[in-house]
Short mmCIF file of C-alpha atoms and ligand atoms in Angstrom, two decimals:
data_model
loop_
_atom_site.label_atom_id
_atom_site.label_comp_id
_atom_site.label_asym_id
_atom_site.label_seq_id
_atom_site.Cartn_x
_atom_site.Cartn_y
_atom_site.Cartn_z
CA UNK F 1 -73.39 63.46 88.89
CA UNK F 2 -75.40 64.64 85.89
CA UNK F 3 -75.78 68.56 85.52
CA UNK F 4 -77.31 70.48 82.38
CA UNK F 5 -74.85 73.63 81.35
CA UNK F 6 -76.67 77.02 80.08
CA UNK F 7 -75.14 79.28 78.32
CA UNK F 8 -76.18 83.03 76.71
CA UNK F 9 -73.71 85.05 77.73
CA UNK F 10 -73.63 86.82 74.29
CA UNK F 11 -74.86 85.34 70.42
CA UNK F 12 -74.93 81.47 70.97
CA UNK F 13 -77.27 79.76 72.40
CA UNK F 14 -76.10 77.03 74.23
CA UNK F 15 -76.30 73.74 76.81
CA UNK F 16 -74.79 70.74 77.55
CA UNK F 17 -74.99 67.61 79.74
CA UNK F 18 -71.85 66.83 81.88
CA UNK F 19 -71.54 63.56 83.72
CA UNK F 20 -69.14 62.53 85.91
CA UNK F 21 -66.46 64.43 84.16
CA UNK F 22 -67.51 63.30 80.21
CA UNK F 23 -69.89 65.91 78.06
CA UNK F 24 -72.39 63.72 76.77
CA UNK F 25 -74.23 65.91 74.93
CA UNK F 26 -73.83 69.34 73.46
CA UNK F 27 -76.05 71.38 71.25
CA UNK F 28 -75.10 75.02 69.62
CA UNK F 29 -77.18 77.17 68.12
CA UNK F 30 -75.13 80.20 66.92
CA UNK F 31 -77.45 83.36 66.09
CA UNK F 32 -77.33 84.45 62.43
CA UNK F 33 -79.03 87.10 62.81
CA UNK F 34 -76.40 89.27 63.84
CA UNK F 35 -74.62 89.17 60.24
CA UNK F 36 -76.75 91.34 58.58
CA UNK F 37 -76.02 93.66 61.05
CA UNK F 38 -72.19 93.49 61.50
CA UNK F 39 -72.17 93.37 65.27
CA UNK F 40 -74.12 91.62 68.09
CA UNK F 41 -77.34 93.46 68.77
CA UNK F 42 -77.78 93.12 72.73
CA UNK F 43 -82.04 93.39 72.65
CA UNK F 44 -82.22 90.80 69.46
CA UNK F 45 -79.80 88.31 70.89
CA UNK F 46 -82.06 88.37 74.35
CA UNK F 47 -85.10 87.95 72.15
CA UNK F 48 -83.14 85.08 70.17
CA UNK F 49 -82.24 83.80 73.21
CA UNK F 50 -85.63 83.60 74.67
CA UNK F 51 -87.43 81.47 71.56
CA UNK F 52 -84.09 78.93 71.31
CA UNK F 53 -83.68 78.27 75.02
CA UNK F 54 -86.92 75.96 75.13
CA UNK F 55 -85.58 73.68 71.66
CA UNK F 56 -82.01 73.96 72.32
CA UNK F 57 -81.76 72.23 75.97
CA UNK F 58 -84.70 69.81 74.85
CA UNK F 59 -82.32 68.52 71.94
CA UNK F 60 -79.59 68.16 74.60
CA UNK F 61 -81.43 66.35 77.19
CA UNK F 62 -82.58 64.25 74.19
CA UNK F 63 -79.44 63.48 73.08
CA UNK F 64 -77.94 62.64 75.63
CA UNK F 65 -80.71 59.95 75.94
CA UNK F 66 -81.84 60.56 80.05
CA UNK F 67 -84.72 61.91 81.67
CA UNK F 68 -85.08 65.10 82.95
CA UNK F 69 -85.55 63.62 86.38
CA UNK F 70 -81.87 62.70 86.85
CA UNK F 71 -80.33 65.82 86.41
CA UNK F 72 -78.75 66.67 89.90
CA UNK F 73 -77.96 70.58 88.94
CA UNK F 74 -78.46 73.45 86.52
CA UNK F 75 -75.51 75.32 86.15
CA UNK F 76 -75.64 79.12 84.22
CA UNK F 77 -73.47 81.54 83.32
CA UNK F 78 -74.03 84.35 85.47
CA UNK F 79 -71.42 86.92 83.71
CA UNK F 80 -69.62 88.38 82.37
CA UNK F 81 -71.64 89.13 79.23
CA UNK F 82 -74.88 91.05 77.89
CA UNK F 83 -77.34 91.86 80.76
CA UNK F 84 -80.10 91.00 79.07
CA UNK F 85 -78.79 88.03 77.33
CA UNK F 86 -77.77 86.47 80.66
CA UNK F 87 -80.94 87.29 82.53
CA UNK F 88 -82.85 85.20 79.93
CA UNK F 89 -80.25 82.12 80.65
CA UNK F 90 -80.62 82.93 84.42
CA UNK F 91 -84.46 83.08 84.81
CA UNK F 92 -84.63 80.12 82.48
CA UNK F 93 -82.53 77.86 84.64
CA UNK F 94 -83.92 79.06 87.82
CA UNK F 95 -87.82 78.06 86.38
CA UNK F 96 -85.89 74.16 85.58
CA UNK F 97 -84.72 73.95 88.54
CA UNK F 98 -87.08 75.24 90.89
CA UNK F 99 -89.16 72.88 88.94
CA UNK F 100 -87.30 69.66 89.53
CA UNK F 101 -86.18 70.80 93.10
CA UNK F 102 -82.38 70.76 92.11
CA UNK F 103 -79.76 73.71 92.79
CA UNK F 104 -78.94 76.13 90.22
CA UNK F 105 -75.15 77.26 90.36
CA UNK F 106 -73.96 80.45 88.73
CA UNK F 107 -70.71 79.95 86.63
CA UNK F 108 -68.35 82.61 85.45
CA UNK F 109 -67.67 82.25 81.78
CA UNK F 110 -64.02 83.36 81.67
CA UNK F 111 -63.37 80.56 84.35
CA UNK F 112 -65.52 78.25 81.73
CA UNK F 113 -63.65 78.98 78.61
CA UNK F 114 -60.24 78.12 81.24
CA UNK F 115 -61.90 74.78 82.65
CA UNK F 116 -62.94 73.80 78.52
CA UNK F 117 -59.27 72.81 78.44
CA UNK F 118 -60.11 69.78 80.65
CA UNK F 119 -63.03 68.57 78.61
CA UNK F 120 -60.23 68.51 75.97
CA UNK F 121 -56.90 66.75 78.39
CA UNK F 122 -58.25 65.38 81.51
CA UNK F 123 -55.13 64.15 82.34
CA UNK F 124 -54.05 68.18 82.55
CA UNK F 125 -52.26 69.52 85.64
CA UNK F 126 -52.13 72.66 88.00
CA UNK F 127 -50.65 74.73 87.67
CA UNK F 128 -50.57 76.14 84.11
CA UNK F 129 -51.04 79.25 82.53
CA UNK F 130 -53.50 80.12 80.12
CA UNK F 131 -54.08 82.72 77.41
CA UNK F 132 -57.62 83.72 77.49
CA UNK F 133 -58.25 85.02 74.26
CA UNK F 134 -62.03 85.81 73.74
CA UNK F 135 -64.65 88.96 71.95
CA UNK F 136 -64.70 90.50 75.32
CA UNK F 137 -61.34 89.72 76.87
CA UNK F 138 -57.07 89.16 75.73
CA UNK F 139 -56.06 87.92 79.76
CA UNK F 140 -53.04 85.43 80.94
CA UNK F 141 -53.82 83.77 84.05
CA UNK F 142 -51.76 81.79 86.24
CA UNK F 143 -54.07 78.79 87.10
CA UNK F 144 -52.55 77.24 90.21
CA UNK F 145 -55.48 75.55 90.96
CA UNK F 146 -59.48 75.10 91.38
CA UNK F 147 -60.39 78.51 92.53
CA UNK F 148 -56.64 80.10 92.79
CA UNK F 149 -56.23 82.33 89.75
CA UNK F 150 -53.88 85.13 89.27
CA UNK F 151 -54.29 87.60 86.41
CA UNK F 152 -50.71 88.35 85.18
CA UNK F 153 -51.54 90.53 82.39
CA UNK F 154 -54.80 91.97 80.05
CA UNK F 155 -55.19 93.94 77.48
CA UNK F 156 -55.53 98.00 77.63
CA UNK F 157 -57.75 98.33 75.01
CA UNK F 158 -59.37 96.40 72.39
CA UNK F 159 -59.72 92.82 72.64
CA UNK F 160 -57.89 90.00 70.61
CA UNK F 161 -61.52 88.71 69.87
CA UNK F 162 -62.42 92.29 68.89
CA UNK F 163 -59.39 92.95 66.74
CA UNK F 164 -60.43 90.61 64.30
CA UNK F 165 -64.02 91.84 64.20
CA UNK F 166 -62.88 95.50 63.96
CA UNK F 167 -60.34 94.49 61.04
CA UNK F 168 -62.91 92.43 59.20
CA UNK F 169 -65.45 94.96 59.24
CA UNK F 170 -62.74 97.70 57.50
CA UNK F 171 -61.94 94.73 55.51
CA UNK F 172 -65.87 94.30 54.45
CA UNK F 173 -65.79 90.69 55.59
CA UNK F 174 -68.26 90.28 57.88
CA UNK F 175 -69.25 88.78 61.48
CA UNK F 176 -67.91 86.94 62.84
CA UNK F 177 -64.61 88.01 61.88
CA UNK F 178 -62.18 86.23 62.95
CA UNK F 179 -62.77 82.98 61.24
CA UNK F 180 -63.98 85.39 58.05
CA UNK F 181 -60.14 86.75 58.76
CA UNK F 182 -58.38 83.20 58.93
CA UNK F 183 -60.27 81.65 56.03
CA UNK F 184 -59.55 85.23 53.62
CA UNK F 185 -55.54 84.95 54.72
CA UNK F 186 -55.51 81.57 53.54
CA UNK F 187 -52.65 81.44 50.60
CA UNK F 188 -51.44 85.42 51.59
CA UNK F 189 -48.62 86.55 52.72
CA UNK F 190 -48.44 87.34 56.46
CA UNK F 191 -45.00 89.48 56.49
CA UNK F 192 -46.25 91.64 53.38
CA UNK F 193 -47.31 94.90 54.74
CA UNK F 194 -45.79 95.36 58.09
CA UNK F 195 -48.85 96.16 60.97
CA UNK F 196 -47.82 97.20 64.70
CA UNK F 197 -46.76 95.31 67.27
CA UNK F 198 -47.63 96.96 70.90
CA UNK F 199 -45.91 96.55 74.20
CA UNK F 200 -43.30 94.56 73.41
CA UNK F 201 -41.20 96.33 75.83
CA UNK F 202 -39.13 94.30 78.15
CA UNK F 203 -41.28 91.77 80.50
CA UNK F 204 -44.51 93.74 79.43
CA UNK F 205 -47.13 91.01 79.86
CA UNK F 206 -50.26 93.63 78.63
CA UNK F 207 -51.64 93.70 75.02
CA UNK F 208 -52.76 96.89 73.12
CA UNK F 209 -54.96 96.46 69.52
CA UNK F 210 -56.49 99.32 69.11
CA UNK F 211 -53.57 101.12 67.29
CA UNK F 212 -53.03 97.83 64.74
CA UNK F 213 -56.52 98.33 64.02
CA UNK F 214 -56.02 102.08 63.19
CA UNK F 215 -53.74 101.22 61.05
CA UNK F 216 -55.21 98.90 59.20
CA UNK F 217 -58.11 101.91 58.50
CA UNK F 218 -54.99 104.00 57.83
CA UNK F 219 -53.78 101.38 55.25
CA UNK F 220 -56.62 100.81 53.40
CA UNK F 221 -58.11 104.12 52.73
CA UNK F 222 -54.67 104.62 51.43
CA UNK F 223 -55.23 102.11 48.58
CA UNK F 224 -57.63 102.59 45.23
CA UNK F 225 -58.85 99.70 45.26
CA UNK F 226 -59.12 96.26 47.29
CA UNK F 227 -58.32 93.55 45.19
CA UNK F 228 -58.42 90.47 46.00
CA UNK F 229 -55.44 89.23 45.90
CA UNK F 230 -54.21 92.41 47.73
CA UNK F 231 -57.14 91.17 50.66
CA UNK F 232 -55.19 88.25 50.93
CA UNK F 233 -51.96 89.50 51.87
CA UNK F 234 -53.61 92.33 54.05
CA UNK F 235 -55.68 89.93 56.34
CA UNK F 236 -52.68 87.14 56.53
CA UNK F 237 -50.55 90.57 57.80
CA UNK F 238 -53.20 91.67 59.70
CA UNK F 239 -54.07 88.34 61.63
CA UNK F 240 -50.09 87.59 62.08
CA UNK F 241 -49.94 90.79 63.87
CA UNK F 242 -52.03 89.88 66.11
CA UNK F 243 -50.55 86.37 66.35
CA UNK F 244 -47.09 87.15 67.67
CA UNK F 245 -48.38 89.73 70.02
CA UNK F 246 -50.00 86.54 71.45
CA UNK F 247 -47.22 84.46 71.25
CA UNK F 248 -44.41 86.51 72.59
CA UNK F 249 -46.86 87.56 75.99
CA UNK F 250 -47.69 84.06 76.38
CA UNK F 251 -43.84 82.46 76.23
CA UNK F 252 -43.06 85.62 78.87
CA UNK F 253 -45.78 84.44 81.35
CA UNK F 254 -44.35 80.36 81.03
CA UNK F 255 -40.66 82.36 81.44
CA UNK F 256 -42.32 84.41 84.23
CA UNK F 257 -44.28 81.77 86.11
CA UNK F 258 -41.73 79.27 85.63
CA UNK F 259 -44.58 77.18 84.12
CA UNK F 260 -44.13 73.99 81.91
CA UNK F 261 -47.84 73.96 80.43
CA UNK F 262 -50.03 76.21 79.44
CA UNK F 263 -53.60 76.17 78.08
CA UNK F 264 -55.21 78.39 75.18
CA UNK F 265 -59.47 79.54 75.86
CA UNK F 266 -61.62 81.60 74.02
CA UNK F 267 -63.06 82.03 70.95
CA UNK F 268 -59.66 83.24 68.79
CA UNK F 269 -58.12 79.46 70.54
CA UNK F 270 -59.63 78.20 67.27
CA UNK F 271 -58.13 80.02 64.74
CA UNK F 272 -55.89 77.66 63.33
CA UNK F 273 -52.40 80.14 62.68
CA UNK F 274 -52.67 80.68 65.87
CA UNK F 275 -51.99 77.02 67.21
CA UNK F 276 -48.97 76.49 64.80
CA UNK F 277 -47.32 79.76 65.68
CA UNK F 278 -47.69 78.32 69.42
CA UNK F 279 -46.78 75.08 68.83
CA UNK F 280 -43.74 76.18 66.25
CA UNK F 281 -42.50 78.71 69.27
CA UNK F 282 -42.81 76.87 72.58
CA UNK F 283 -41.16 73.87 71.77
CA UNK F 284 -40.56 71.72 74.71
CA UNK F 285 -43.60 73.11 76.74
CA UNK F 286 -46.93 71.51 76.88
CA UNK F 287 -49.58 72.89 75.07
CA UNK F 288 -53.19 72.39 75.58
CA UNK F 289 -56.09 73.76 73.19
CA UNK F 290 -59.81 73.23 73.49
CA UNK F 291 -61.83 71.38 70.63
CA UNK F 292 -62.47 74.08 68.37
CA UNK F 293 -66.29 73.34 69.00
CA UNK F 294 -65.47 74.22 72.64
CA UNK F 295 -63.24 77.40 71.57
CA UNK F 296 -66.42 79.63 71.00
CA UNK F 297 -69.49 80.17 73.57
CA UNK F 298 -70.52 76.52 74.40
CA UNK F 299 -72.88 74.82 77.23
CA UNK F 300 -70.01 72.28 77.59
CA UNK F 301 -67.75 74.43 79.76
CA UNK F 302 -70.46 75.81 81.58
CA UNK F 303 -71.44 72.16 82.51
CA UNK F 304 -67.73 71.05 83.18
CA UNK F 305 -67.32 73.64 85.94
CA UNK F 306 -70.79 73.44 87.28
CA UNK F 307 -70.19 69.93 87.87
CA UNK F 308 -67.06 71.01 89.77
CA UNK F 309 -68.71 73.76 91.92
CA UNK F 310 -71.21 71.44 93.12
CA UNK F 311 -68.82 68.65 93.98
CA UNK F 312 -67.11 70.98 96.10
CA UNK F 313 -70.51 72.41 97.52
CA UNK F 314 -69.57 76.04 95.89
CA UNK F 315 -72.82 77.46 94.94
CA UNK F 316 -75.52 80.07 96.05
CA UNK F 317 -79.39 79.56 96.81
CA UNK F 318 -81.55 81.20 93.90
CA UNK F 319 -81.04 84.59 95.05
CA UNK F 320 -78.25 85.26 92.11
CA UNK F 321 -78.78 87.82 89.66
CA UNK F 322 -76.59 88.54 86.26
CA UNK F 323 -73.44 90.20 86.71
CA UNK F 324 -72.54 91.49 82.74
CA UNK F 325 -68.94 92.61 84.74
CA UNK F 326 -68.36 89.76 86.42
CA UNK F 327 -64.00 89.34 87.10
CA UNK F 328 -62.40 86.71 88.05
O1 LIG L 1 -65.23 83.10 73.30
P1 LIG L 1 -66.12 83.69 72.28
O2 LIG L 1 -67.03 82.79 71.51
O3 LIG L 1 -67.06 84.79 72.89
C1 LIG L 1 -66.66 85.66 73.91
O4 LIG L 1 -66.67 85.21 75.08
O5 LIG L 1 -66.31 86.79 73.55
O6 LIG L 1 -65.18 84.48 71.28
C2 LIG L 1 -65.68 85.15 70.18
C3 LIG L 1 -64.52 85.79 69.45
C4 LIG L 1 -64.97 86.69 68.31
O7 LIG L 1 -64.32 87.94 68.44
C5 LIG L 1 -64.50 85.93 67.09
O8 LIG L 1 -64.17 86.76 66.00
C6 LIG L 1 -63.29 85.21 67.61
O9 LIG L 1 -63.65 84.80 68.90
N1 LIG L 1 -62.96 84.03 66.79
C7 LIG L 1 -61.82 83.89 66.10
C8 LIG L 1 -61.92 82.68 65.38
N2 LIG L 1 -63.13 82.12 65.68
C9 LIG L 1 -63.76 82.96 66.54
N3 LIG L 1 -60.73 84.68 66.01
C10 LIG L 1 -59.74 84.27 65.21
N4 LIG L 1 -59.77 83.15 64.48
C11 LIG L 1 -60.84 82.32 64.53
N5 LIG L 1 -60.86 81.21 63.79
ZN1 LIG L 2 -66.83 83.41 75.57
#
């Protein structure tokens, strides 16, 4: 089966080509737009959305070297995300494939981000659990199979995604932050200034940010000046932080669920600390991440499950609108 993956959930622009299992093409085309104005702006990301689509999925049908005519499905992500990002995805897909007289199957993104793990191991197993670290969401999910998901802890507050956006902004590094974060820690020292750690309380399996973020403010309008070398050691403290919260709520959940794999999603699955911390702390456990071009917003996961929900005849006539809440 061949289907084409769109994705605009948020500030990338995005589609792939899944057959049979394999991505064999995927094209990216992250917004810059946004930078200048330290955040996603939800009406210039549709608009963004809107001139890319057309380019973006003709590069990845060209790429992928096949015709248009053997696609068997369009698969979209139908939430959660921006409203009017997503509706631009939706109608999009919904023109292609009322077009070429194919279904068009609406795909949660959370559940894409999970599934991007198999694009990465296909040889991975239910059950696992996975830390679903995104912009929008900090979740753990027990994954006991296709479609059988239980949610065994989130975050009250800010996500982990967001943390690092919120800190780089104090910190004047820009957007994206949390690769601006990872790359300004490099060479600091992460146990210099000593930032909150929430809810570590016995077999708490929630996350709370938004006070490590306060004190970060806190911290730094304490100072005179920001030196550089000062940066360093605040962002490495500030991004460890973070870190073991992460690390300590995902070895509960494998304790918890009795679990002996789990799975990292999202966009902060890239950031590189991250995955030593992880692999340094659950030694003996099996530990999948995603490429890190499949961390962040991508077509390819959207593709990968779409293929899924149509093998299993799990999709809905056109009649599906956005959902920007969308659990699940
Ligand atoms: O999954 P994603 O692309 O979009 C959402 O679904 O939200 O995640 C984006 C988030 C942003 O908050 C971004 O700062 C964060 O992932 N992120 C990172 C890294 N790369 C992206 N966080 C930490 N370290 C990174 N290297
Ligand atoms: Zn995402």
């Amino acid at each position: 089966m061949t289907i084409l993956g769109i994705e605009t959930s948020c500030d990338e622009t995005a589609s792939a080509i899944c057959k049979d299992g394999k991505i064999i093409s995927s094209v990216i085309s992250q917004q810059i737009i946004h930078s200048t104005y330290g955040g996603v702006v939800p009406e210039l990301a549709s608009r963004e959305h809107e001139i890319l689509l057309n380019r973006v999925v003709y590069k990845t049908i060209e790429e992928a070297k096949i015709e248009l005519s053997s696609l068997d499905a369009i698969s979209v992500t139908q939430g959660p995300g921006l409203n009017g990002t997503l509706l631009t995805g939706i109608s999009f897909a919904k023109g292609l494939g009322l077009g070429l007289g194919i279904p068009v199957i609406p795909v949660n993104h959370l559940e894409g981000h999970i599934f991007s793990n198999f694009i990465a191991d296909p040889s991975l197993k239910f059950p696992f659990v996975c830390l679903l670290v995104s912009g929008g969401h900090t979740q753990l999910w027990f994954i006991e199979h296709f479609e059988n998901y239980t949610l065994l802890g989130e975050t009250r507050d800010d996500a982990a995604g967001e943390a690092f956006d919120k800190g780089a902004r104090i910190l004047g590094l820009g957007y994206p932050g949390g690769p601006a974060i990872e790359k300004a820690s490099s060479g600091g020292d992460p146990s210099k200034i000593k930032f909150p750690r929430s809810l570590l309380g016995k077999n708490n399996l929630e996350f709370s940010f938004s006070g490590l973020k306060t004190s970060l403010l806190y911290y730094v309008d304490s100072l005179t000046e920001l030196q550089n070398e000062t940066k360093k050691d605040i962002t490495a403290s500030y991004q460890q932080a973070i870190i073991d919260v992460l690390v300590e709520k995902l070895r509960r959940a494998i304790n918890y669920t009795k679990t002996e794999t789990c799975v990292i999603a999202g966009g902060v699955a890239s950031n590189r600390v991250l995955r030593k911390c992880l692999t340094e702390t659950l030694i003996g456990k099996s530990i999948v991440f995603p490429e890190l071009k499949f961390c962040t917003d991508n077509g390819a996961m959207i593709s990968y499950l779409g293929e899924l929900k149509l093998k299993s005849n799990k999709y809905s006539s056109l009649s599906f609108s956005a959902k920007p809440n969308l659990k699940l």
